[in-house]
Coordinates of C-alpha atoms and ligand atoms in Angstrom, one line a residue:
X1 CA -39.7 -69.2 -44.9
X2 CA -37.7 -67.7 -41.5
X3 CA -40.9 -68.1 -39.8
X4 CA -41.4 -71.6 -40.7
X5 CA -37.6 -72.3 -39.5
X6 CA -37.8 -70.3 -36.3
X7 CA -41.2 -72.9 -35.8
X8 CA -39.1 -75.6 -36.6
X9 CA -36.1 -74.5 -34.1
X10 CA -38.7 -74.0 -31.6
X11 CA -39.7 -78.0 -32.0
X12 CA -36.0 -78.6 -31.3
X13 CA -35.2 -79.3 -35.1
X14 CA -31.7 -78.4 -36.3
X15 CA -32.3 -76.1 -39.7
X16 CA -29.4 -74.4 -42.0
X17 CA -30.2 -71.5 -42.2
X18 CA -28.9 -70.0 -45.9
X19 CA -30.7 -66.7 -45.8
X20 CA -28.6 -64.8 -43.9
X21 CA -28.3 -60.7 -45.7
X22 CA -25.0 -60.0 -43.4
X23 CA -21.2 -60.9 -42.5
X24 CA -20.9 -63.7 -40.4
X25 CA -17.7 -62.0 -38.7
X26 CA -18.2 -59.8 -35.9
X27 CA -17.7 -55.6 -36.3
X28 CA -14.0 -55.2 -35.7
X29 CA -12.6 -54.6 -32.7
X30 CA -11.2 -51.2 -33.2
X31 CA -14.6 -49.9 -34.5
X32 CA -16.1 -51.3 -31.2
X33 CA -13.3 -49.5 -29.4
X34 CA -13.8 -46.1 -31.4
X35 CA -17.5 -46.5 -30.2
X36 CA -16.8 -47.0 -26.5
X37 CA -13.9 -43.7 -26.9
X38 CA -17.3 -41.6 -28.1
X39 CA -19.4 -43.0 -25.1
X40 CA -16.5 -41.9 -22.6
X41 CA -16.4 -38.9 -24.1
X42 CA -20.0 -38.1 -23.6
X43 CA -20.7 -37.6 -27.4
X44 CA -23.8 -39.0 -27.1
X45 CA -26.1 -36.0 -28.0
X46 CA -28.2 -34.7 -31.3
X47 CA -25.8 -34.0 -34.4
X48 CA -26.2 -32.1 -37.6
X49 CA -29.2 -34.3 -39.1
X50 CA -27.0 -34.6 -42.4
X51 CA -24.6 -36.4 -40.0
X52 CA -21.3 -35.2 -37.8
X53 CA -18.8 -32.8 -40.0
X54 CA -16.4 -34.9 -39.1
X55 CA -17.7 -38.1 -40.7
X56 CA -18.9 -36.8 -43.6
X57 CA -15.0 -35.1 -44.3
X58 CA -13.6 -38.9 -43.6
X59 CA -16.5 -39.8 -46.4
X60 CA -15.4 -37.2 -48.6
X61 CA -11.7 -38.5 -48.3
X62 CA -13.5 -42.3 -48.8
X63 CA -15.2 -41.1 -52.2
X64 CA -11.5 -39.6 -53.6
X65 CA -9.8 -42.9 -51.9
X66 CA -11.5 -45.3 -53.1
X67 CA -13.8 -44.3 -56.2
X68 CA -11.9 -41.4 -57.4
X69 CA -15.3 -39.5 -57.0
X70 CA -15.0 -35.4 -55.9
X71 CA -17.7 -34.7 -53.3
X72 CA -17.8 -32.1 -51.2
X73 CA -19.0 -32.6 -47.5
X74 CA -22.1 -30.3 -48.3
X75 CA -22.9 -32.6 -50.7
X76 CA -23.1 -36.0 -48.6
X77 CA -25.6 -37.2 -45.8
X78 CA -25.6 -39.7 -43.1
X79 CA -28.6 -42.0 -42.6
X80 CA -29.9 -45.0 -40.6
X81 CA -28.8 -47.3 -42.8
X82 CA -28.0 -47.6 -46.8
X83 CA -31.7 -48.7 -46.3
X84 CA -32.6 -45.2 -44.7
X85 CA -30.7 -43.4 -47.1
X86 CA -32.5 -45.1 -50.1
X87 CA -35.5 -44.5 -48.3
X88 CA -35.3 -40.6 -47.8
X89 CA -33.6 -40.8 -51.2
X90 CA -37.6 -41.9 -53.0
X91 CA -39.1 -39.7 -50.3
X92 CA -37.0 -36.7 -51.8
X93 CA -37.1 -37.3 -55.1
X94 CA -40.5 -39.0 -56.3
X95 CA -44.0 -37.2 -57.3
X96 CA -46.6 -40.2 -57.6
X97 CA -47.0 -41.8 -60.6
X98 CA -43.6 -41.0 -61.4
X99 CA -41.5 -44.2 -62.6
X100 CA -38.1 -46.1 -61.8
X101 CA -36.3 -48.8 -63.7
X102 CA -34.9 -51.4 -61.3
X103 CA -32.9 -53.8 -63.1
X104 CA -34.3 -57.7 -61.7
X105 CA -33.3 -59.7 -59.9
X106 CA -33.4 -57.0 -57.2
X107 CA -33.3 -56.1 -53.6
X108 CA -36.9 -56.3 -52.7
X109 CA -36.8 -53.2 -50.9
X110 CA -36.1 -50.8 -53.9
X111 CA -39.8 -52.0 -55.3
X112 CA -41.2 -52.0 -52.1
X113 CA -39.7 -47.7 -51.0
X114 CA -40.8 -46.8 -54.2
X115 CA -44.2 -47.8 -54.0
X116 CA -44.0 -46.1 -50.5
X117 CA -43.5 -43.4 -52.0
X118 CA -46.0 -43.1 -54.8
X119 CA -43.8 -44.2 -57.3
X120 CA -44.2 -46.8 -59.6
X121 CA -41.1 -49.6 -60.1
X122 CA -40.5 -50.6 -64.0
X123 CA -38.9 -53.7 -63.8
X124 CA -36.2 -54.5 -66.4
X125 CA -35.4 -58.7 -66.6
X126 CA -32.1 -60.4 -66.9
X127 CA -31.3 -63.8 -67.3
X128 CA -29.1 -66.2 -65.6
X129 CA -27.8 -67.4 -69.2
X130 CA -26.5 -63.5 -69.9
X131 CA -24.9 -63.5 -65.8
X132 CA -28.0 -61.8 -64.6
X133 CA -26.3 -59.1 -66.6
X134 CA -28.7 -56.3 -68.0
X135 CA -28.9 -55.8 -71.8
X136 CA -28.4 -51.9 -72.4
X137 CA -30.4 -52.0 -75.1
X138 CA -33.6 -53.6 -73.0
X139 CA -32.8 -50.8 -70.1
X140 CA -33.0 -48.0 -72.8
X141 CA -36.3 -49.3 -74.0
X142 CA -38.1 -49.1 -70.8
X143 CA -37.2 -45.4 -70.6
X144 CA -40.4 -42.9 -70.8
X145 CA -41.0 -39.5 -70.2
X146 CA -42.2 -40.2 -66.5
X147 CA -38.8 -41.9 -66.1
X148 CA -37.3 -40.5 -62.9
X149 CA -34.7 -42.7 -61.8
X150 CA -33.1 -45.9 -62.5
X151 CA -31.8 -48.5 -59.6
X152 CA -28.2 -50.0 -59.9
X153 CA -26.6 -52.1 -57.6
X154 CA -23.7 -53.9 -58.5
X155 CA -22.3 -56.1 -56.7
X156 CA -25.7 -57.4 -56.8
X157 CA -27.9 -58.6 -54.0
X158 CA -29.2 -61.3 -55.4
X159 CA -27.3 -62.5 -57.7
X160 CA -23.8 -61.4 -56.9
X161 CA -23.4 -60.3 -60.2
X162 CA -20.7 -57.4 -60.6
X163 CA -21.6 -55.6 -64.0
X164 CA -18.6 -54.8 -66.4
X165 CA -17.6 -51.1 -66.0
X166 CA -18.7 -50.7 -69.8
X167 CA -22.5 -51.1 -69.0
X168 CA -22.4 -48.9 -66.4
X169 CA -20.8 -46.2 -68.4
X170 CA -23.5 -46.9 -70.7
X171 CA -26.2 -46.7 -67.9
X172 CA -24.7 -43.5 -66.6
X173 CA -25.0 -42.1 -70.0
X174 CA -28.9 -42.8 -70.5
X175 CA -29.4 -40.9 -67.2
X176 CA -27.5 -38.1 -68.5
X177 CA -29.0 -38.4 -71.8
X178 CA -32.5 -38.4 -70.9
X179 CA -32.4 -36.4 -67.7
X180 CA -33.1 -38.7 -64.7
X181 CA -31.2 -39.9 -61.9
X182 CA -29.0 -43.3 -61.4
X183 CA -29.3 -44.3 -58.0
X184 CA -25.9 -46.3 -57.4
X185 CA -26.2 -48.4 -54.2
X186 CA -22.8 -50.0 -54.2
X187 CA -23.0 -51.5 -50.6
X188 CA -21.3 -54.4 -51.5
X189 CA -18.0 -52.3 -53.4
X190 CA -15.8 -54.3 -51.2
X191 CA -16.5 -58.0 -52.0
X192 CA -15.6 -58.5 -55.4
X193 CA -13.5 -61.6 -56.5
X194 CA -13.2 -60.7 -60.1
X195 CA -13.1 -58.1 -62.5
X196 CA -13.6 -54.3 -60.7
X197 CA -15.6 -51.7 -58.7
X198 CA -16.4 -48.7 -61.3
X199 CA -18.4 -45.8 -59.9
X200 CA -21.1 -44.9 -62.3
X201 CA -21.1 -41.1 -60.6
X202 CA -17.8 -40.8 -62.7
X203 CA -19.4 -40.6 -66.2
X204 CA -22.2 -38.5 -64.8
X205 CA -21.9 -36.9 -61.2
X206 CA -25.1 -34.4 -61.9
X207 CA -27.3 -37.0 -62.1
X208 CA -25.8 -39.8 -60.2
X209 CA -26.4 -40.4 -56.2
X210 CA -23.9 -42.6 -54.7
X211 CA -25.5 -44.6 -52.0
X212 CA -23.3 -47.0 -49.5
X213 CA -22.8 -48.0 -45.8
X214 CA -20.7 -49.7 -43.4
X215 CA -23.2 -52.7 -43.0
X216 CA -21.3 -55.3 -45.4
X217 CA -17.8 -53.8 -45.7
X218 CA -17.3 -53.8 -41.8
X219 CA -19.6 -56.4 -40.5
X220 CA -21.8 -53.3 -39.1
X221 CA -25.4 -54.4 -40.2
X222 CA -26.4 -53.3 -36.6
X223 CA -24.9 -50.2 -36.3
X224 CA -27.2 -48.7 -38.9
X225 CA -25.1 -46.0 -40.6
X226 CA -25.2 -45.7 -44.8
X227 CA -24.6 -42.4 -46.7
X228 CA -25.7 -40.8 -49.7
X229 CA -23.4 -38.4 -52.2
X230 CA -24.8 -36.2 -55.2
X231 CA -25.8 -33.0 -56.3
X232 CA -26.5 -30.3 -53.3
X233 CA -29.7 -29.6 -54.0
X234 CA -31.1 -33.5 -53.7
X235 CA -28.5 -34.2 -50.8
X236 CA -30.7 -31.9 -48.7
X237 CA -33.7 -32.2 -49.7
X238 CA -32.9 -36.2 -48.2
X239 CA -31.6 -34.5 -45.0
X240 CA -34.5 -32.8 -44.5
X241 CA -36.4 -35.2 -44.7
X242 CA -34.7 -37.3 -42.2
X243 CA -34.6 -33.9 -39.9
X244 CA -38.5 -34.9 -39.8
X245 CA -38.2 -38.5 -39.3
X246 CA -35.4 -39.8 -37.0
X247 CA -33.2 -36.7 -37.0
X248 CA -29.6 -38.6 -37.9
X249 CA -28.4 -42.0 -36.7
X250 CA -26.6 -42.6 -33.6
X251 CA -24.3 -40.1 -32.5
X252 CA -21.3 -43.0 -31.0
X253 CA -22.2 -45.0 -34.3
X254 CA -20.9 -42.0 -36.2
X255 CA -18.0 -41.4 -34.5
X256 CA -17.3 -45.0 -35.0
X257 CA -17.7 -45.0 -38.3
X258 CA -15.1 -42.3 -39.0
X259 CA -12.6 -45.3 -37.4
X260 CA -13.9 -48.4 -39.9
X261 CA -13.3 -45.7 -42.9
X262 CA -9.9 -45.0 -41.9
X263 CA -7.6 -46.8 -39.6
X264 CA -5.3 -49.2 -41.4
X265 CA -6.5 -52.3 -39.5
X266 CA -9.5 -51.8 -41.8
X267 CA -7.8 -52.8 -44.8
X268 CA -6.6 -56.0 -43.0
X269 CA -10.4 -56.9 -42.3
X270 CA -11.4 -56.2 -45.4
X271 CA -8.8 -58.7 -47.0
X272 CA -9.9 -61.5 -44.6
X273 CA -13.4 -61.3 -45.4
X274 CA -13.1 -61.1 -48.9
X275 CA -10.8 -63.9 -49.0
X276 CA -13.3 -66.1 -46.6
X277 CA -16.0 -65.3 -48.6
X278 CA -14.2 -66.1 -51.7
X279 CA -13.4 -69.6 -50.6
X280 CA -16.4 -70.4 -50.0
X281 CA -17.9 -69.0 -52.7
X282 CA -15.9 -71.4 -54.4
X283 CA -16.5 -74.3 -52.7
X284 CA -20.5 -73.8 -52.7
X285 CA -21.0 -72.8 -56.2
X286 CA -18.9 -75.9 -57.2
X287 CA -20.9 -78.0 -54.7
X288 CA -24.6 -76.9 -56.1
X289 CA -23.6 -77.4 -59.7
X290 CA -22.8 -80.6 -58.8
X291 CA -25.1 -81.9 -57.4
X292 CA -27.2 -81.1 -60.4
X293 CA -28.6 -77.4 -59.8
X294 CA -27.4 -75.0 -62.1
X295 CA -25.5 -72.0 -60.2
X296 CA -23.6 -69.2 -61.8
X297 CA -20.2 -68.2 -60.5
X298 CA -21.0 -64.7 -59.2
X299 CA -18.3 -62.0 -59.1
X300 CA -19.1 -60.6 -55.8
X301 CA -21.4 -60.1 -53.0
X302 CA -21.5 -63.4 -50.6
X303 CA -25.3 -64.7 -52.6
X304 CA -25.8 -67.9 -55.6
X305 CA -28.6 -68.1 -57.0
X306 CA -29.1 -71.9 -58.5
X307 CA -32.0 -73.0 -60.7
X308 CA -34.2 -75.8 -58.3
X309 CA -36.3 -76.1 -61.4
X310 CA -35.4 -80.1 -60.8
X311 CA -37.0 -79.7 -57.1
X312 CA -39.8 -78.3 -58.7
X313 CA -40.2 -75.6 -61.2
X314 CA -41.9 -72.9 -58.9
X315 CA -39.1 -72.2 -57.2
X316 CA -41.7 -71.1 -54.1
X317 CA -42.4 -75.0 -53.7
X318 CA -39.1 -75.5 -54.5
X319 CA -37.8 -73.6 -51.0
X320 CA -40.6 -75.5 -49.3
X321 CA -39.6 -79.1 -50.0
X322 CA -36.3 -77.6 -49.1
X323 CA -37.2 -76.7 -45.9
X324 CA -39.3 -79.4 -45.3
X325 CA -37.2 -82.1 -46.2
X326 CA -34.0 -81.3 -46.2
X327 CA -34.0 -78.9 -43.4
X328 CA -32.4 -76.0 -45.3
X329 CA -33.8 -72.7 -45.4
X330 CA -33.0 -70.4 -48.6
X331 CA -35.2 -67.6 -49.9
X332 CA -37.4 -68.1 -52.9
X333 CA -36.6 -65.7 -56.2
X334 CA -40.2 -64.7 -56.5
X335 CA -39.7 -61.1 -54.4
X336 CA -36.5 -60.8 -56.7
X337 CA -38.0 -61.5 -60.0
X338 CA -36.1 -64.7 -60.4
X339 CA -38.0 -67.1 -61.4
X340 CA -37.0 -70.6 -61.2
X341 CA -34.0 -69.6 -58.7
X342 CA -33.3 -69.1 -55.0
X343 CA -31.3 -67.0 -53.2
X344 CA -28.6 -68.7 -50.9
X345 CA -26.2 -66.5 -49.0
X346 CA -22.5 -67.9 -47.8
X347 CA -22.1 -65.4 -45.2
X348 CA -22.3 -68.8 -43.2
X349 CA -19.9 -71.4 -41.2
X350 CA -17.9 -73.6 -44.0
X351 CA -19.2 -76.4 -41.6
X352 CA -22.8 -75.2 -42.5
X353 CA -22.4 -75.0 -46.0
X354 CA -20.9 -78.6 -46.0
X355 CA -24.1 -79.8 -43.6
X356 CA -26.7 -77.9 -46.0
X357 CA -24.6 -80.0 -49.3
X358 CA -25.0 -83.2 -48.3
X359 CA -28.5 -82.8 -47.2
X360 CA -29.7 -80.9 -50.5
X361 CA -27.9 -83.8 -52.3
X362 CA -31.0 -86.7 -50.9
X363 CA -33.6 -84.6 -52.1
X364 CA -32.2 -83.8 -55.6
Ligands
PLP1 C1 -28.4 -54.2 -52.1 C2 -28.5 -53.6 -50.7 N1 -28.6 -52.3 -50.5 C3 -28.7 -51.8 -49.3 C4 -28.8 -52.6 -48.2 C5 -29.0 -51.9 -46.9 O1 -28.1 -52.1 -45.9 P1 -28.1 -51.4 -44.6 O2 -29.4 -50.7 -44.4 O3 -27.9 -52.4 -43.5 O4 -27.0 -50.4 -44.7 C6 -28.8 -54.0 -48.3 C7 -29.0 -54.9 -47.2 O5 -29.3 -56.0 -47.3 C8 -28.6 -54.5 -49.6 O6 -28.5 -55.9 -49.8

């Protein structure tokens, strides 16, 4: 679909883009001057591949903050990216054949580094009647004894659902119960609009590993820095790993990383994102369902998800005609698992999501 929409730019044709998987906002200016501090300073050489001490202390302190989570520096490392992370994570952890529950609709890429690494992705549906909200008993059912780990990522991307702090609990118990690990990827902590963040490494820390970056929370998607926190022994497995592959992320993008986690202009950011994104959360959700396609109210993350089974019922053709003839460009749910539905992120101008409205409204 992007490459279809760059064609179309190219031909001088004005497209809404509605696929966008980052803050529209630019990093803050403090993090930008922390950065520029660490170039003057000339700390611009290899670091500890499990990241600078320094940062991971300030994550340590982030984990207490903000999750009430213990870690221990030893037990956290710095990667190129939550991606990265997730990425030495199934590298580290996975013998082939071995299996993970990913709850769907789901970030393509957990499938997708799975598979890279042997492993084979057991995919657990939701529907958009329950919330895109997993049913315990379902998860617990897909649970064999080549069960390694389980994916759970709430705030969702894609569906912006934010699961209630009960299911997790529950989740976090099956792990513990059965002996494999919950992967928590909780990259969008930050942008939740209702109900609250709960840490599923709380109910069980042995088998939990905490996954999170700066990407969404800061407006840092290019700075590539994400972190991991659990048990020792897996922590540095990961970190070896990445000693072998691109030794750490950017020294400078470290350093300013240690500023996003903890100057107090932060928590001013932070507010005025969420409360942008809210808005037009608000404003778009309301928009879709009226115009006739069904979208839940998500909780968090900056993604709907509507039905376009009135557009067509595969939701592929659906995202065509959309681009096609309306000039909007969304992603179909078909990668996600999500039948029937796109993904449309609001991590865009109000003006945009006004322009894509009125032209989705002639072709429904
Ligand atoms: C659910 C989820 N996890 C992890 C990531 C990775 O983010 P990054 O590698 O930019 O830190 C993303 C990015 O889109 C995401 O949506």
């Amino acid at each position: 679909m992007n490459a279809k929409a760059l064609d179309l730019r190219r031909q001088g044709i004005d497209v809404i883009a509605l696929t966008a998987g980052e803050p529209d906002f630019d990093t803050p200016q403090h993090v930008k001057d922390a950065a520029c501090r660490a170039l003057a300073e000339g700390k611009t050489k290899y670091t500890p591949p499990a990241g600078i001490p320094e940062l991971r202390e300030a994550l340590a302190r982030k984990f207490k903050r903000e999750n009430g989570l213990d870690y221990q520096p030893d037990q956290i490392t710095v990667g190129a990216g939550g991606k990265g992370v997730l990425y030495n994570l199934f590298q580290a952890v996975l013998d082939p054949g071995d299996e993970v529950i990913i709850l769907a609709p789901f970030w393509v890429s957990y499938s997708a580094q799975v598979e890279l690494a042997a492993g084979v992705p057991v995919i657990v549906r939701s529907s958009a009647e329950s919330g895109f909200i997993p049913d315990l008993e379902d998860v617990a059912a897909a649970v064999s004894p080549r069960t390694k780990a389980m994916i759970v990522n709430s705030p969702s991307n894609p569906t912006g659902a934010v699961y209630p702090p009960e299911l997790l609990r529950g989740l976090a118990e099956l792990a513990a119960k059965h002996g494999f690990f919950l992967v928590s990827d909780e990259i969008y902590e930050h942008l939740i609009y209702e109900g609250e963040h709960f840490s599923p490494g709380l109910v069980a820390p042995e088998w939990t590993i905490t996954v999170n970056g700066v990407a969404k929370t800061y407006a840092m998607t290019g700075w590539r820095i994400g972190y991991a926190a659990g048990p020792k022994e897996i922590i540095s497995a990961m970190t070896k790993i990445q000693g072998q592959s691109v030794t750490h992320p950017t020294s400078f993008a470290q350093w300013a990383t240690i500023s996003a986690l903890e100057s107090p202009e932060s928590l001013s950011f932070i507010e005025s994102s969420r409360a942008a994104f809210r808005r037009r959360r608000d404003f778009f959700a309301k928009g879709l369902n009226e115009l006739g396609l069904p979208t839940n109210l998500p909780h968090g993350a900056f993604y709907v998800m509507p039905n376009v089974s009135v557009i067509d019922p595969d939701e592929l053709k659906a995202a065509e005609i959309m681009l096609e003839e309306a000039r909007v460009v969304v992603v179909p749910g078909t990668d996600f698992v999500a039948p029937g539905h796109v993904r449309m992120s609001y991590a865009t101008s109000d003006e945009n999501l006004e322009k894509a409205l009125e032209r989705l409204a002639k072709i429904v």
